[in-house]
XYZ file of C-alpha atoms in Angstrom:
770
model
C 100.642 -14.171 -23.477
C 100.519 -11.263 -21.087
C 97.211 -10.220 -22.545
C 95.784 -13.716 -22.002
C 96.881 -13.760 -18.377
C 95.295 -10.362 -17.797
C 92.054 -11.565 -19.417
C 92.096 -14.757 -17.382
C 92.640 -12.807 -14.187
C 89.756 -10.482 -14.999
C 87.557 -13.466 -15.800
C 88.331 -15.167 -12.510
C 87.701 -11.918 -10.690
C 84.392 -11.637 -12.527
C 83.457 -15.206 -11.487
C 84.218 -14.407 -7.868
C 82.126 -11.254 -8.141
C 79.281 -13.269 -9.693
C 79.409 -15.811 -6.875
C 79.386 -13.029 -4.328
C 76.322 -11.427 -5.977
C 74.608 -14.808 -6.118
C 75.044 -15.305 -2.383
C 73.667 -11.821 -1.666
C 69.876 -11.296 -1.365
C 67.976 -10.324 -4.495
C 67.551 -6.619 -5.042
C 64.072 -5.198 -5.439
C 64.759 -3.907 -8.958
C 66.917 -5.453 -11.643
C 68.699 -3.807 -14.503
C 67.534 -5.158 -17.808
C 69.534 -5.051 -21.039
C 72.039 -2.514 -19.775
C 74.837 -1.752 -22.267
C 78.267 -2.954 -21.197
C 81.067 -0.407 -21.607
C 84.697 -1.103 -22.398
C 85.725 -0.171 -18.906
C 83.440 -2.797 -17.362
C 84.286 -5.537 -19.833
C 88.149 -5.003 -19.927
C 90.206 -4.680 -23.149
C 88.986 -6.254 -26.330
C 91.511 -8.390 -28.265
C 91.435 -9.460 -31.835
C 93.454 -12.700 -31.505
C 91.867 -16.064 -32.304
C 92.754 -17.738 -29.018
C 91.482 -14.741 -27.158
C 88.212 -14.907 -29.089
C 87.789 -18.588 -28.160
C 88.384 -17.889 -24.496
C 86.013 -14.926 -24.652
C 83.264 -17.055 -26.248
C 83.851 -19.724 -23.586
C 83.589 -17.186 -20.818
C 80.391 -15.747 -22.355
C 78.955 -19.262 -22.606
C 79.630 -19.872 -18.924
C 78.040 -16.553 -18.033
C 74.960 -17.361 -20.182
C 74.687 -20.771 -18.529
C 74.800 -19.149 -15.084
C 72.203 -16.550 -16.177
C 69.987 -19.396 -17.377
C 70.203 -21.058 -13.980
C 69.312 -17.774 -12.306
C 66.303 -17.306 -14.614
C 65.156 -20.864 -13.998
C 65.259 -20.332 -10.231
C 63.431 -17.017 -10.556
C 60.802 -18.532 -12.825
C 60.003 -21.256 -10.289
C 59.248 -18.673 -7.582
C 56.330 -16.881 -9.361
C 54.809 -20.221 -10.268
C 54.737 -21.113 -6.592
C 53.165 -17.753 -5.691
C 50.608 -18.126 -8.517
C 49.671 -21.553 -7.193
C 49.245 -20.094 -3.729
C 47.120 -17.195 -5.032
C 44.995 -19.614 -7.027
C 44.454 -21.797 -3.984
C 43.591 -18.760 -1.844
C 41.166 -17.445 -4.512
C 39.574 -20.879 -4.767
C 39.113 -21.087 -1.018
C 37.677 -17.551 -0.990
C 35.260 -18.450 -3.749
C 34.168 -21.548 -1.854
C 33.641 -19.497 1.292
C 31.507 -16.976 -0.573
C 29.555 -19.770 -2.215
C 28.945 -21.408 1.161
C 27.861 -18.076 2.635
C 25.425 -17.447 -0.216
C 24.075 -20.995 0.040
C 23.472 -20.680 3.775
C 21.858 -17.264 3.296
C 19.510 -18.520 0.578
C 18.660 -21.532 2.710
C 17.861 -19.272 5.663
C 15.744 -16.954 3.476
C 13.684 -19.809 2.038
C 13.339 -21.409 5.465
C 12.056 -18.141 6.976
C 9.506 -17.758 4.186
C 8.245 -21.323 4.481
C 8.038 -21.197 8.265
C 6.061 -17.960 8.075
C 3.610 -19.507 5.599
C 3.138 -22.512 7.894
C 2.673 -20.161 10.839
C -0.016 -18.168 8.984
C -1.844 -21.305 7.917
C -1.811 -22.736 11.432
C -2.870 -19.450 13.024
C -5.689 -19.000 10.499
C -6.963 -22.506 11.158
C -6.868 -22.049 14.936
C -8.498 -18.613 14.799
C -11.490 -19.621 12.655
C -11.554 -23.402 13.318
C -11.257 -23.503 9.556
C -10.679 -27.211 9.029
C -13.642 -28.284 11.166
C -16.306 -26.049 9.599
C -18.665 -26.527 6.700
C -18.162 -24.764 3.383
C -20.688 -22.014 4.162
C -19.113 -21.189 7.514
C -15.648 -21.129 5.941
C -16.748 -18.596 3.341
C -18.291 -16.352 5.999
C -14.883 -16.046 7.673
C -13.735 -13.861 4.754
C -14.401 -10.605 6.570
C -14.744 -6.969 5.547
C -16.452 -7.877 2.278
C -13.309 -9.550 0.954
C -15.234 -12.741 0.212
C -16.580 -11.136 -2.964
C -13.276 -11.913 -4.707
C -13.515 -15.552 -3.728
C -16.939 -15.691 -5.395
C -15.348 -14.989 -8.779
C -12.744 -17.669 -8.122
C -15.580 -20.151 -7.529
C -17.325 -18.888 -10.634
C -14.246 -19.575 -12.758
C -14.006 -23.125 -11.410
C -17.730 -23.765 -11.982
C -17.579 -22.564 -15.590
C -17.410 -25.298 -18.258
C -14.085 -23.896 -19.487
C -11.632 -21.194 -18.532
C -12.391 -19.215 -21.699
C -16.129 -19.323 -21.017
C -15.706 -18.182 -17.418
C -13.429 -15.329 -18.472
C -15.947 -14.188 -21.090
C -18.791 -14.215 -18.557
C -16.800 -12.033 -16.175
C -16.145 -9.455 -18.896
C -19.909 -9.044 -19.488
C -21.138 -9.696 -15.961
C -24.816 -8.717 -15.524
C -25.533 -10.943 -12.524
C -23.597 -9.077 -9.867
C -24.800 -5.454 -9.700
C -28.505 -5.086 -10.380
C -29.361 -3.197 -13.538
C -25.728 -2.958 -14.673
C -23.440 -4.908 -16.959
C -19.867 -4.562 -15.750
C -16.465 -5.857 -16.732
C -15.709 -7.506 -13.405
C -12.105 -8.255 -14.366
C -11.393 -4.570 -14.871
C -13.640 -3.174 -12.135
C -12.427 -5.470 -9.347
C -8.885 -6.367 -10.579
C -9.625 -10.086 -10.751
C -6.382 -11.276 -12.348
C -5.311 -13.100 -9.146
C -8.503 -15.152 -9.256
C -8.100 -15.821 -12.970
C -4.513 -17.017 -12.595
C -5.236 -19.087 -9.484
C -8.250 -20.802 -11.036
C -6.260 -21.521 -14.205
C -3.434 -23.123 -12.212
C -5.956 -25.109 -10.178
C -7.492 -26.468 -13.368
C -4.258 -27.200 -15.201
C -2.418 -28.888 -12.341
C -5.339 -31.176 -11.526
C -5.375 -30.015 -7.919
C -9.096 -30.799 -7.650
C -8.155 -34.446 -7.149
C -6.389 -33.900 -3.828
C -7.240 -30.378 -2.568
C -10.409 -28.371 -2.017
C -10.667 -25.087 -3.954
C -10.780 -22.931 -0.846
C -7.571 -24.446 0.542
C -5.815 -23.920 -2.770
C -6.939 -20.285 -2.786
C -5.814 -19.386 0.723
C -2.672 -21.480 0.220
C -1.764 -19.294 -2.750
C -2.170 -16.162 -0.598
C -0.078 -17.612 2.233
C 2.548 -18.696 -0.299
C 2.789 -15.122 -1.554
C 3.262 -13.955 2.028
C 6.213 -16.347 2.205
C 7.605 -14.627 -0.908
C 6.993 -11.271 0.800
C 9.053 -12.265 3.842
C 11.793 -13.811 1.689
C 12.100 -10.597 -0.354
C 12.457 -8.527 2.830
C 15.137 -10.972 3.978
C 17.052 -10.659 0.710
C 16.751 -6.878 0.638
C 18.221 -6.500 4.127
C 20.892 -9.091 3.304
C 21.964 -7.281 0.105
C 22.291 -3.951 1.884
C 24.127 -5.163 4.991
C 26.206 -7.987 3.509
C 25.093 -10.517 6.135
C 22.049 -12.754 6.190
C 21.771 -12.244 9.966
C 20.101 -8.929 9.089
C 17.522 -10.815 7.046
C 16.627 -13.071 9.955
C 16.288 -10.061 12.272
C 14.051 -8.310 9.721
C 11.780 -11.350 9.503
C 11.619 -11.619 13.299
C 10.505 -7.991 13.623
C 8.014 -8.460 10.781
C 6.345 -11.440 12.468
C 6.286 -9.805 15.892
C 4.594 -6.686 14.477
C 2.181 -8.695 12.299
C -0.937 -6.604 13.207
C 0.827 -3.574 11.728
C 2.571 -5.255 8.803
C -0.201 -7.325 7.199
C -3.979 -7.786 7.060
C -3.790 -11.339 5.778
C -4.832 -13.054 8.994
C -8.414 -11.704 8.962
C -9.136 -10.698 5.342
C -7.360 -13.194 3.085
C -8.626 -12.258 -0.426
C -7.908 -8.506 -0.228
C -6.078 -7.048 -3.226
C -3.122 -5.744 -1.234
C -2.465 -9.237 0.149
C -1.932 -10.356 -3.450
C -0.045 -7.264 -4.599
C 2.381 -6.301 -1.839
C 4.558 -9.445 -2.184
C 5.257 -8.429 -5.787
C 6.105 -4.913 -4.637
C 8.505 -6.347 -2.063
C 10.248 -8.368 -4.780
C 10.409 -5.257 -6.941
C 12.021 -3.261 -4.123
C 14.561 -6.043 -3.510
C 15.439 -6.149 -7.233
C 15.669 -2.346 -7.352
C 17.989 -2.397 -4.333
C 20.336 -4.782 -6.094
C 20.084 -2.835 -9.360
C 21.097 0.439 -7.692
C 24.116 -1.123 -6.001
C 27.507 -0.260 -7.477
C 29.320 -3.483 -6.608
C 27.415 -5.944 -8.781
C 28.352 -7.781 -11.939
C 26.684 -7.210 -15.297
C 24.910 -10.577 -15.088
C 23.490 -9.762 -11.642
C 22.432 -6.339 -12.845
C 20.587 -7.876 -15.789
C 18.859 -10.366 -13.468
C 17.740 -7.529 -11.181
C 16.506 -5.541 -14.180
C 14.405 -8.423 -15.516
C 13.010 -9.194 -12.057
C 12.144 -5.542 -11.546
C 10.364 -5.410 -14.907
C 8.253 -8.523 -14.267
C 7.259 -7.581 -10.712
C 6.429 -3.963 -11.589
C 4.036 -5.089 -14.314
C 2.437 -7.724 -12.069
C 2.059 -5.232 -9.233
C 0.238 -2.817 -11.546
C -1.976 -5.614 -12.818
C -3.323 -7.017 -9.544
C -4.077 -3.866 -7.490
C -5.966 -0.774 -8.553
C -3.981 1.469 -6.163
C -0.557 0.222 -7.218
C 0.265 3.193 -9.453
C -0.009 5.517 -6.441
C 2.538 3.386 -4.566
C 4.865 3.393 -7.571
C 4.451 7.169 -7.787
C 5.908 7.505 -4.284
C 8.742 5.194 -5.307
C 9.229 7.245 -8.474
C 9.590 10.388 -6.350
C 12.392 8.702 -4.384
C 14.221 7.788 -7.598
C 13.584 11.252 -8.997
C 15.395 12.764 -5.994
C 18.310 10.372 -6.498
C 18.582 11.413 -10.133
C 18.217 15.121 -9.407
C 21.040 15.110 -6.854
C 23.180 12.991 -9.218
C 23.405 10.107 -6.764
C 22.807 7.345 -9.298
C 24.176 6.885 -12.845
C 21.979 8.332 -15.589
C 22.145 5.016 -17.441
C 20.393 3.223 -14.582
C 17.732 5.916 -14.291
C 17.012 5.580 -18.002
C 16.596 1.823 -17.556
C 14.213 2.347 -14.624
C 12.146 4.783 -16.700
C 11.888 2.105 -19.387
C 10.619 -0.362 -16.789
C 7.940 2.058 -15.575
C 6.769 3.064 -19.052
C 6.658 -0.480 -20.446
C 4.832 -1.751 -17.347
C 2.265 1.044 -17.542
C 1.701 0.367 -21.233
C 1.235 -3.382 -20.738
C -1.019 -2.863 -17.716
C -3.085 -0.386 -19.744
C -3.625 -3.046 -22.402
C -4.326 -5.903 -19.999
C -6.770 -3.784 -18.001
C -8.895 -3.083 -21.093
C -7.552 0.426 -21.830
C -7.891 1.667 -18.265
C -7.850 5.471 -18.533
C -6.916 5.797 -14.856
C -3.380 4.691 -15.715
C -3.078 7.408 -18.376
C -3.947 10.100 -15.846
C -1.933 8.495 -13.039
C 0.599 10.697 -11.209
C 3.300 8.116 -12.011
C 2.995 8.659 -15.764
C 2.834 12.429 -15.279
C 6.041 12.316 -13.231
C 7.802 10.234 -15.874
C 6.756 12.562 -18.702
C 7.825 15.641 -16.751
C 11.159 14.094 -15.746
C 12.048 13.001 -19.277
C 11.192 16.376 -20.808
C 13.031 18.340 -18.102
C 16.164 16.211 -18.557
C 16.016 16.890 -22.312
C 15.860 20.662 -21.808
C 18.395 20.705 -18.948
C 21.248 18.601 -20.242
C 23.889 20.578 -18.293
C 22.022 20.692 -14.997
C 24.618 18.635 -13.081
C 27.646 20.830 -13.829
C 28.871 24.131 -12.451
C 29.585 25.611 -9.008
C 27.414 25.040 -5.940
C 25.137 28.068 -6.239
C 24.559 27.537 -9.957
C 23.713 23.863 -9.461
C 21.247 24.672 -6.679
C 19.496 27.223 -8.896
C 19.379 24.727 -11.756
C 17.981 22.145 -9.365
C 15.094 24.383 -8.306
C 14.391 25.118 -11.963
C 14.456 21.374 -12.655
C 11.870 20.703 -9.924
C 9.678 23.463 -11.306
C 9.857 22.118 -14.851
C 9.133 18.521 -13.833
C 6.107 19.215 -11.676
C 4.675 21.891 -13.963
C 4.981 19.602 -16.968
C 3.513 16.664 -15.028
C 0.521 18.631 -13.752
C -0.131 20.045 -17.227
C -0.002 16.581 -18.779
C -2.393 15.173 -16.176
C -4.803 18.084 -16.693
C -4.846 17.597 -20.476
C -5.445 13.846 -20.132
C -8.374 14.416 -17.776
C -9.874 16.935 -20.190
C -9.500 14.655 -23.213
C -10.476 11.377 -21.536
C -13.481 10.627 -19.292
C -11.683 10.413 -15.940
C -13.931 11.486 -13.057
C -12.137 10.010 -10.045
C -9.356 12.598 -10.092
C -11.667 15.471 -9.109
C -13.182 13.396 -6.326
C -9.746 12.532 -4.903
C -8.788 16.215 -4.965
C -11.939 17.162 -3.035
C -11.306 14.366 -0.586
C -7.759 15.610 0.104
C -9.026 19.162 0.586
C -11.416 17.994 3.300
C -8.790 15.676 4.811
C -6.283 18.497 5.297
C -8.898 20.957 6.557
C -8.901 23.174 3.488
C -12.606 22.692 2.927
C -15.723 21.252 4.554
C -18.484 19.192 3.008
C -21.739 17.454 3.834
C -21.221 14.874 1.086
C -21.908 11.379 2.431
C -19.289 9.555 0.342
C -16.469 11.930 1.273
C -17.288 11.857 4.983
C -17.818 8.086 4.851
C -14.314 7.571 3.465
C -12.810 9.968 5.991
C -14.368 7.865 8.745
C -12.734 4.669 7.490
C -10.033 3.579 9.896
C -7.435 3.138 7.150
C -7.836 6.785 6.042
C -7.677 8.302 9.513
C -4.529 9.371 11.324
C -2.875 6.524 13.259
C -3.375 6.254 16.970
C -0.555 6.338 19.481
C -0.781 2.618 20.155
C 0.895 1.958 16.762
C 4.110 3.653 17.883
C 3.779 2.124 21.342
C 3.706 -1.379 19.855
C 6.705 -0.636 17.642
C 8.600 0.728 20.631
C 7.815 -2.305 22.775
C 9.161 -4.556 20.010
C 12.395 -2.436 20.087
C 12.187 -1.714 16.366
C 11.237 1.974 16.583
C 14.185 3.192 18.765
C 16.751 1.418 16.602
C 14.942 2.633 13.477
C 15.293 6.245 14.581
C 18.999 5.678 15.267
C 19.652 4.052 11.887
C 17.570 6.626 10.021
C 19.364 9.534 11.699
C 22.830 8.226 10.814
C 21.898 7.342 7.224
C 20.048 10.611 6.680
C 22.933 12.763 7.935
C 25.411 10.810 5.833
C 23.082 11.169 2.825
C 22.908 14.945 3.333
C 26.714 15.051 3.412
C 26.807 13.107 0.152
C 24.304 15.464 -1.464
C 26.412 18.450 -0.428
C 29.533 16.844 -1.900
C 27.764 16.126 -5.173
C 26.415 19.680 -5.426
C 29.932 20.937 -4.719
C 31.250 18.944 -7.676
C 32.933 16.069 -5.857
C 32.462 12.673 -7.556
C 30.882 9.752 -5.745
C 33.048 6.811 -4.795
C 31.960 3.623 -6.514
C 34.366 1.324 -4.670
C 33.815 2.255 -1.049
C 35.833 0.608 1.699
C 34.841 0.021 5.290
C 37.494 2.477 6.440
C 35.833 5.306 4.493
C 32.813 5.430 6.811
C 30.433 6.820 4.182
C 27.276 4.784 4.316
C 25.363 7.647 2.705
C 27.267 7.237 -0.563
C 25.660 3.872 -1.345
C 22.805 4.512 -3.833
C 20.658 1.681 -2.465
C 20.917 3.119 1.062
C 19.995 6.608 -0.156
C 16.966 5.188 -1.957
C 15.716 3.468 1.187
C 16.230 6.631 3.225
C 13.950 8.541 0.847
C 11.604 5.533 0.663
C 11.087 5.269 4.407
C 10.768 9.050 4.859
C 8.031 9.460 2.242
C 6.059 6.393 3.275
C 6.504 7.309 6.937
C 5.127 10.775 6.298
C 2.065 9.290 4.605
C 1.612 6.887 7.517
C 1.330 9.876 9.850
C -1.634 11.002 7.719
C -3.309 7.685 6.810
C -3.313 4.694 9.133
C -3.669 2.256 6.217
C -0.239 3.274 4.898
C 1.380 1.502 7.847
C 1.066 -1.768 5.927
C 3.459 -0.275 3.359
C 5.757 1.487 5.816
C 6.157 -0.915 8.756
C 7.624 -3.888 6.795
C 10.383 -1.654 5.436
C 10.962 -0.190 8.876
C 11.756 -3.734 10.030
C 13.992 -4.368 7.016
C 15.788 -0.998 7.158
C 16.406 -1.225 10.902
C 17.768 -4.760 10.648
C 20.127 -3.648 7.881
C 21.396 -0.728 9.946
C 22.217 -2.533 13.170
C 23.949 -5.352 11.234
C 25.937 -3.108 8.899
C 29.584 -2.353 9.848
C 29.424 0.657 7.507
C 26.855 2.361 9.734
C 28.922 1.947 12.895
C 32.063 2.984 11.011
C 30.300 6.157 9.860
C 29.458 7.015 13.466
C 33.044 6.383 14.592
C 34.366 8.566 11.774
C 32.201 11.419 13.012
C 33.324 10.835 16.604
C 36.987 10.573 15.491
C 37.533 7.535 17.671
C 41.218 6.882 18.343
C 41.422 4.834 21.548
C 40.181 1.659 19.822
C 40.606 0.822 16.163
C 37.240 1.862 14.613
C 37.195 -0.908 12.011
C 37.539 -3.621 14.643
C 34.947 -1.984 16.886
C 32.452 -1.581 14.027
C 32.795 -5.257 13.130
C 32.274 -6.222 16.763
C 29.188 -4.035 17.198
C 27.612 -5.156 13.898
C 27.732 -8.690 15.290
C 27.077 -8.103 18.982
C 24.115 -5.696 18.716
C 21.933 -7.906 16.458
C 22.856 -10.919 18.588
C 21.645 -9.192 21.747
C 18.488 -7.937 20.005
C 17.731 -11.369 18.571
C 18.219 -13.079 21.916
C 15.928 -10.616 23.703
C 13.228 -10.959 21.015
C 13.478 -14.730 21.165
C 13.163 -14.737 24.934
C 10.202 -12.363 25.084
C 8.163 -13.001 21.952
C 8.740 -16.643 21.073
C 6.423 -17.850 23.903
C 3.769 -15.379 22.713
C 3.921 -16.626 19.128
C 3.678 -20.245 20.267
C 0.786 -19.320 22.562
C -1.070 -17.809 19.603
C -0.750 -21.089 17.744
C -1.918 -23.141 20.714
C -4.826 -20.853 21.623
C -8.107 -21.985 20.072
C -10.207 -18.920 19.297
C -13.874 -19.084 18.489
C -15.325 -17.316 15.489
C -18.924 -18.241 14.934
C -21.672 -16.090 13.479
C -24.906 -18.111 13.675
C -27.124 -15.189 12.657
C -25.288 -14.698 9.374
C -25.319 -18.448 8.739
C -29.072 -18.497 9.357
C -29.615 -15.540 7.013
C -27.602 -17.107 4.180
C -29.350 -20.448 4.663
C -32.725 -18.728 4.336
C -31.633 -16.907 1.179
C -30.436 -20.166 -0.350
C -33.611 -22.050 0.447
C -36.405 -19.451 0.287
C -35.370 -16.562 -1.951
C -35.747 -16.831 -5.751
C -32.586 -17.339 -7.745
C -33.067 -14.058 -9.632
C -33.750 -12.016 -6.492
C -31.872 -8.739 -5.901
C -30.757 -7.851 -2.356
C -30.017 -4.451 -0.836
C -27.994 -3.858 2.330
C -24.632 -2.669 3.553
C -21.760 -3.336 1.105
C -19.924 -5.612 3.557
C -22.965 -7.816 4.062
C -23.783 -7.841 0.348
C -20.287 -9.150 -0.380
C -21.045 -12.143 1.844
C -24.504 -12.558 0.293
C -23.022 -12.581 -3.191
C -20.321 -15.058 -2.203
C -22.546 -17.563 -0.413
C -25.748 -17.371 -2.473
C -24.754 -15.923 -5.850
C -27.728 -13.525 -5.805
C -27.494 -10.118 -7.442
C -26.902 -7.128 -5.154
C -27.340 -3.383 -5.365
C -23.771 -2.391 -4.425
C -20.364 -3.884 -3.775
C -17.744 -3.356 -1.024
C -15.406 -1.522 -3.371
C -14.292 1.845 -2.019
C -12.188 2.851 -5.029
C -15.226 3.165 -7.333
C -17.166 6.412 -6.861
C -20.222 5.155 -8.753
C -20.560 2.107 -6.510
C -20.135 4.328 -3.460
C -23.049 6.458 -4.676
C -25.195 3.332 -5.008
C -24.170 2.353 -1.477
C -25.295 5.775 -0.273
C -28.744 5.136 -1.756
C -28.924 1.735 -0.081
C -27.863 3.189 3.274
C -30.911 5.485 3.213
C -32.851 2.779 5.084
C -31.003 4.025 8.181
C -31.905 7.680 7.563
C -34.929 9.693 8.649
C -36.783 9.248 5.389
C -40.380 8.356 4.569
C -41.471 4.894 3.458
C -42.342 6.258 0.038
C -38.863 7.751 -0.471
C -37.156 4.493 0.468
C -39.500 2.530 -1.748
C -38.672 4.709 -4.758
C -34.937 4.380 -4.145
C -35.057 0.606 -3.830
C -37.304 0.054 -6.843
C -35.023 2.249 -8.969
C -32.267 -0.279 -8.168
C -34.639 -3.191 -8.977
C -34.436 -4.452 -5.404
C -36.561 -7.421 -4.313
C -35.347 -7.745 -0.690
C -33.762 -5.254 1.684
C -31.707 -6.394 4.686
C -31.655 -4.130 7.742
C -28.858 -4.744 10.219
C -29.356 -4.120 13.916
C -25.663 -3.310 14.380
C -26.031 -0.261 12.103
C -29.531 0.812 13.111
C -28.770 0.812 16.853
C -25.054 1.564 16.562
C -23.454 2.972 19.706
C -20.095 4.599 19.234
C -17.980 7.183 21.022
C -17.221 8.795 17.679
C -20.813 9.709 16.919
C -19.967 11.798 13.880
C -18.820 8.674 12.014
C -21.880 6.503 12.517
C -23.731 5.683 9.315
C -26.968 7.272 10.547
C -25.101 10.437 11.592
C -23.442 10.765 8.186
C -26.801 10.305 6.487
C -28.491 12.906 8.688
C -25.778 15.454 7.887
C -25.894 14.649 4.170
C -29.687 14.855 4.021
C -29.781 18.069 6.054
C -31.855 16.495 8.810
C -29.364 17.355 11.556
C -27.143 20.405 11.831
C -24.257 20.813 14.298
C -23.700 24.420 15.306
C -21.347 25.382 18.140
C -21.835 22.109 19.913
C -25.631 22.230 19.621
C -27.663 19.741 17.564
C -30.676 20.918 15.584
C -33.031 18.418 13.927
C -35.220 19.211 10.943
C -36.535 15.730 10.040
C -40.244 15.222 9.361
C -40.059 11.455 9.691
C -38.647 8.989 12.148
C -35.687 6.776 11.382
C -36.792 4.257 8.774
C -35.017 1.219 10.281
C -36.891 1.818 13.572
C -40.263 2.742 12.151
C -40.526 -0.226 9.772
C -40.322 -2.669 12.707
C -43.587 -1.267 14.111
C -45.543 -2.952 11.304
C -47.975 -0.120 10.746
C -49.059 1.815 7.700
C -47.669 3.160 5.438
C -44.600 0.918 5.939
C -46.629 -2.279 5.599
C -48.005 -0.971 2.320
C -44.588 -1.004 0.683
C -42.688 -3.710 2.575
C -43.405 -7.144 4.014
C -41.156 -8.756 6.598
C -40.186 -12.285 5.532
C -37.270 -13.141 7.839
C -35.738 -11.910 11.075
C -33.374 -12.888 13.857
C -31.335 -11.016 16.444
C -29.076 -9.343 13.872
C -31.030 -9.063 10.617
C -34.512 -8.144 9.392
C -35.315 -8.984 5.769
C -38.194 -7.166 4.066
C -39.674 -7.954 0.701
C -40.199 -4.922 -1.521
C -43.803 -5.252 -2.671
C -44.219 -5.191 -6.396
C -47.852 -4.148 -5.998
C -48.562 -1.551 -3.327
C -51.319 -2.588 -0.941
C -52.775 0.297 1.069
C -53.832 -0.951 4.491
C -55.237 1.413 7.116
């Protein structure tokens, strides 16, 4: 009985202790399955009544524990519900942000296409002109490509038109060429096929469909720049700022407003999409599905870019150098570099097949770089390990192996395959950089082209006035210094962070940012040498600058360097990444929006009655099988508007055609009538067109006039220490033939003339008149 009272007392004391613990707050950690000792549990009895009371007490304790567990189980469920609701709201916010960004990107692209169409119509009065006058507006010889588009539509079937272009003997006199390969006519083939299949001939003229396709691709170009800046900065405000800068600097970002059918107007939108996909592919914080989408997009656009432009492999070579630097400094995973190499190699192989086994692609610097990089990585499998000095030495050895292997491969290909353009390009670069001099007409003619000369100062003045250049230099400086810090860390053996936070302030550790730093540096350096490269560099200047000023990471990196303590750097970086682009956008809107609207409202006048008169005469008076000689730019228009065969084409990437153009240009040299007659008859010429603008050309840069280049090439004029010495026996042919005296009248008969052009028939039978 005493034992029972003691047990009962202990039980009641235990209940009071349990109630007291229940009223106390929950501890942070709980003891689970702790063993109970005899001292804690009291004495253990063996009596039956004691066992019943003990079981009852244990049942009450278990019941109380069950209540405690039930209460505790309801609390996590509530927190789970709250976390689910918060995650759902976060997902909806991200979805809304992505939807608004995509809507803004598409809207910017469409508005830019409408703007281009309206500006083009106002500039050339396009909608109010006749078909002939519309075709003449395709300047700089670009109308030649539109001729093949018309040819495909006039053919009885697409297959028949394609076959005729592969064995074209009605374009260049005396030659049968594969026009699809020689002029990269896949844009015209695809556009004409879509025009046929969709039945667009019922509601749209062919010329509007053609230029509409080009303007639509420009919309894709702008949208890709928008997306690229958005992906890098995390806000679509950067995309809108990039588009604004692109439109404001349109004379330096695109040639589409005055030469619609040019190859780069078709190709560069695909390159922009490829760069946007590559930017997303290099990013660390993307899902596997997004990475696969970027990979497929990059593959398709790389192949298309190679297919539609003959110079595309040079552009991809510069991009390949950027990626090669990323791989060499171990700034991107090797798995991704292997995937990019697969994209390049597969695209080159497919382009080689589709371009009828084009040997230029086999000797391209891009393929040589890929071969050298793959072989060097195979022989240097432990290049990215070791201390700093050892890794730097291995890196120099790696560069040596890659470039030596690439140059050797290119040399062997050129020896085994008939590739002649490589030697010409090498000679051209020697003269360009002052390592050699030449009197060769073709080389000097190319050096005098505006796109291959050094840019003038007004380019940088325009970029500064639009405020893009100062901010570009700021963004580039910060990103470049942070990239150099990252390279030093990697060479020192420190791993790269894949999950960067804003507080880290390391914008140079993002692989996509490092790529664009190298990208803009290499293309910018080429722009300082060749003015035509600005159309590749300036759009990405706009995109890169917009990303920088809108990126909190860039401002946070600066504050980390400054060790800012008075104001919280994270808050200040977020404020500046919003305030700075807002101020820039407002100032651009205030200053340039009236100018853009004024361009659309201003009716310009483009009318060339002399060219219209010349083409009308050719259509009505010249035989269908006649062959015309003249400047390549004019012959492109003649071929487009009349369909007559010509002696040369406005294609500056083909050395053989440039040599034929040199022969045709001899009509502006100091050559005899007999010499010119022999040259023209060797090209089976029936009519020669002499242009007053070339014959009487007045230019401050006299060394780049056609007649000056011809005189130097023919040895008729020698420049020595500022003095000019002439050794010509004959007068200038284009002047002398207008005198209508023998022997010029023996070989040529004037059949048409106006203020700008003189057309002479090449006599088939020489009549000597004295």
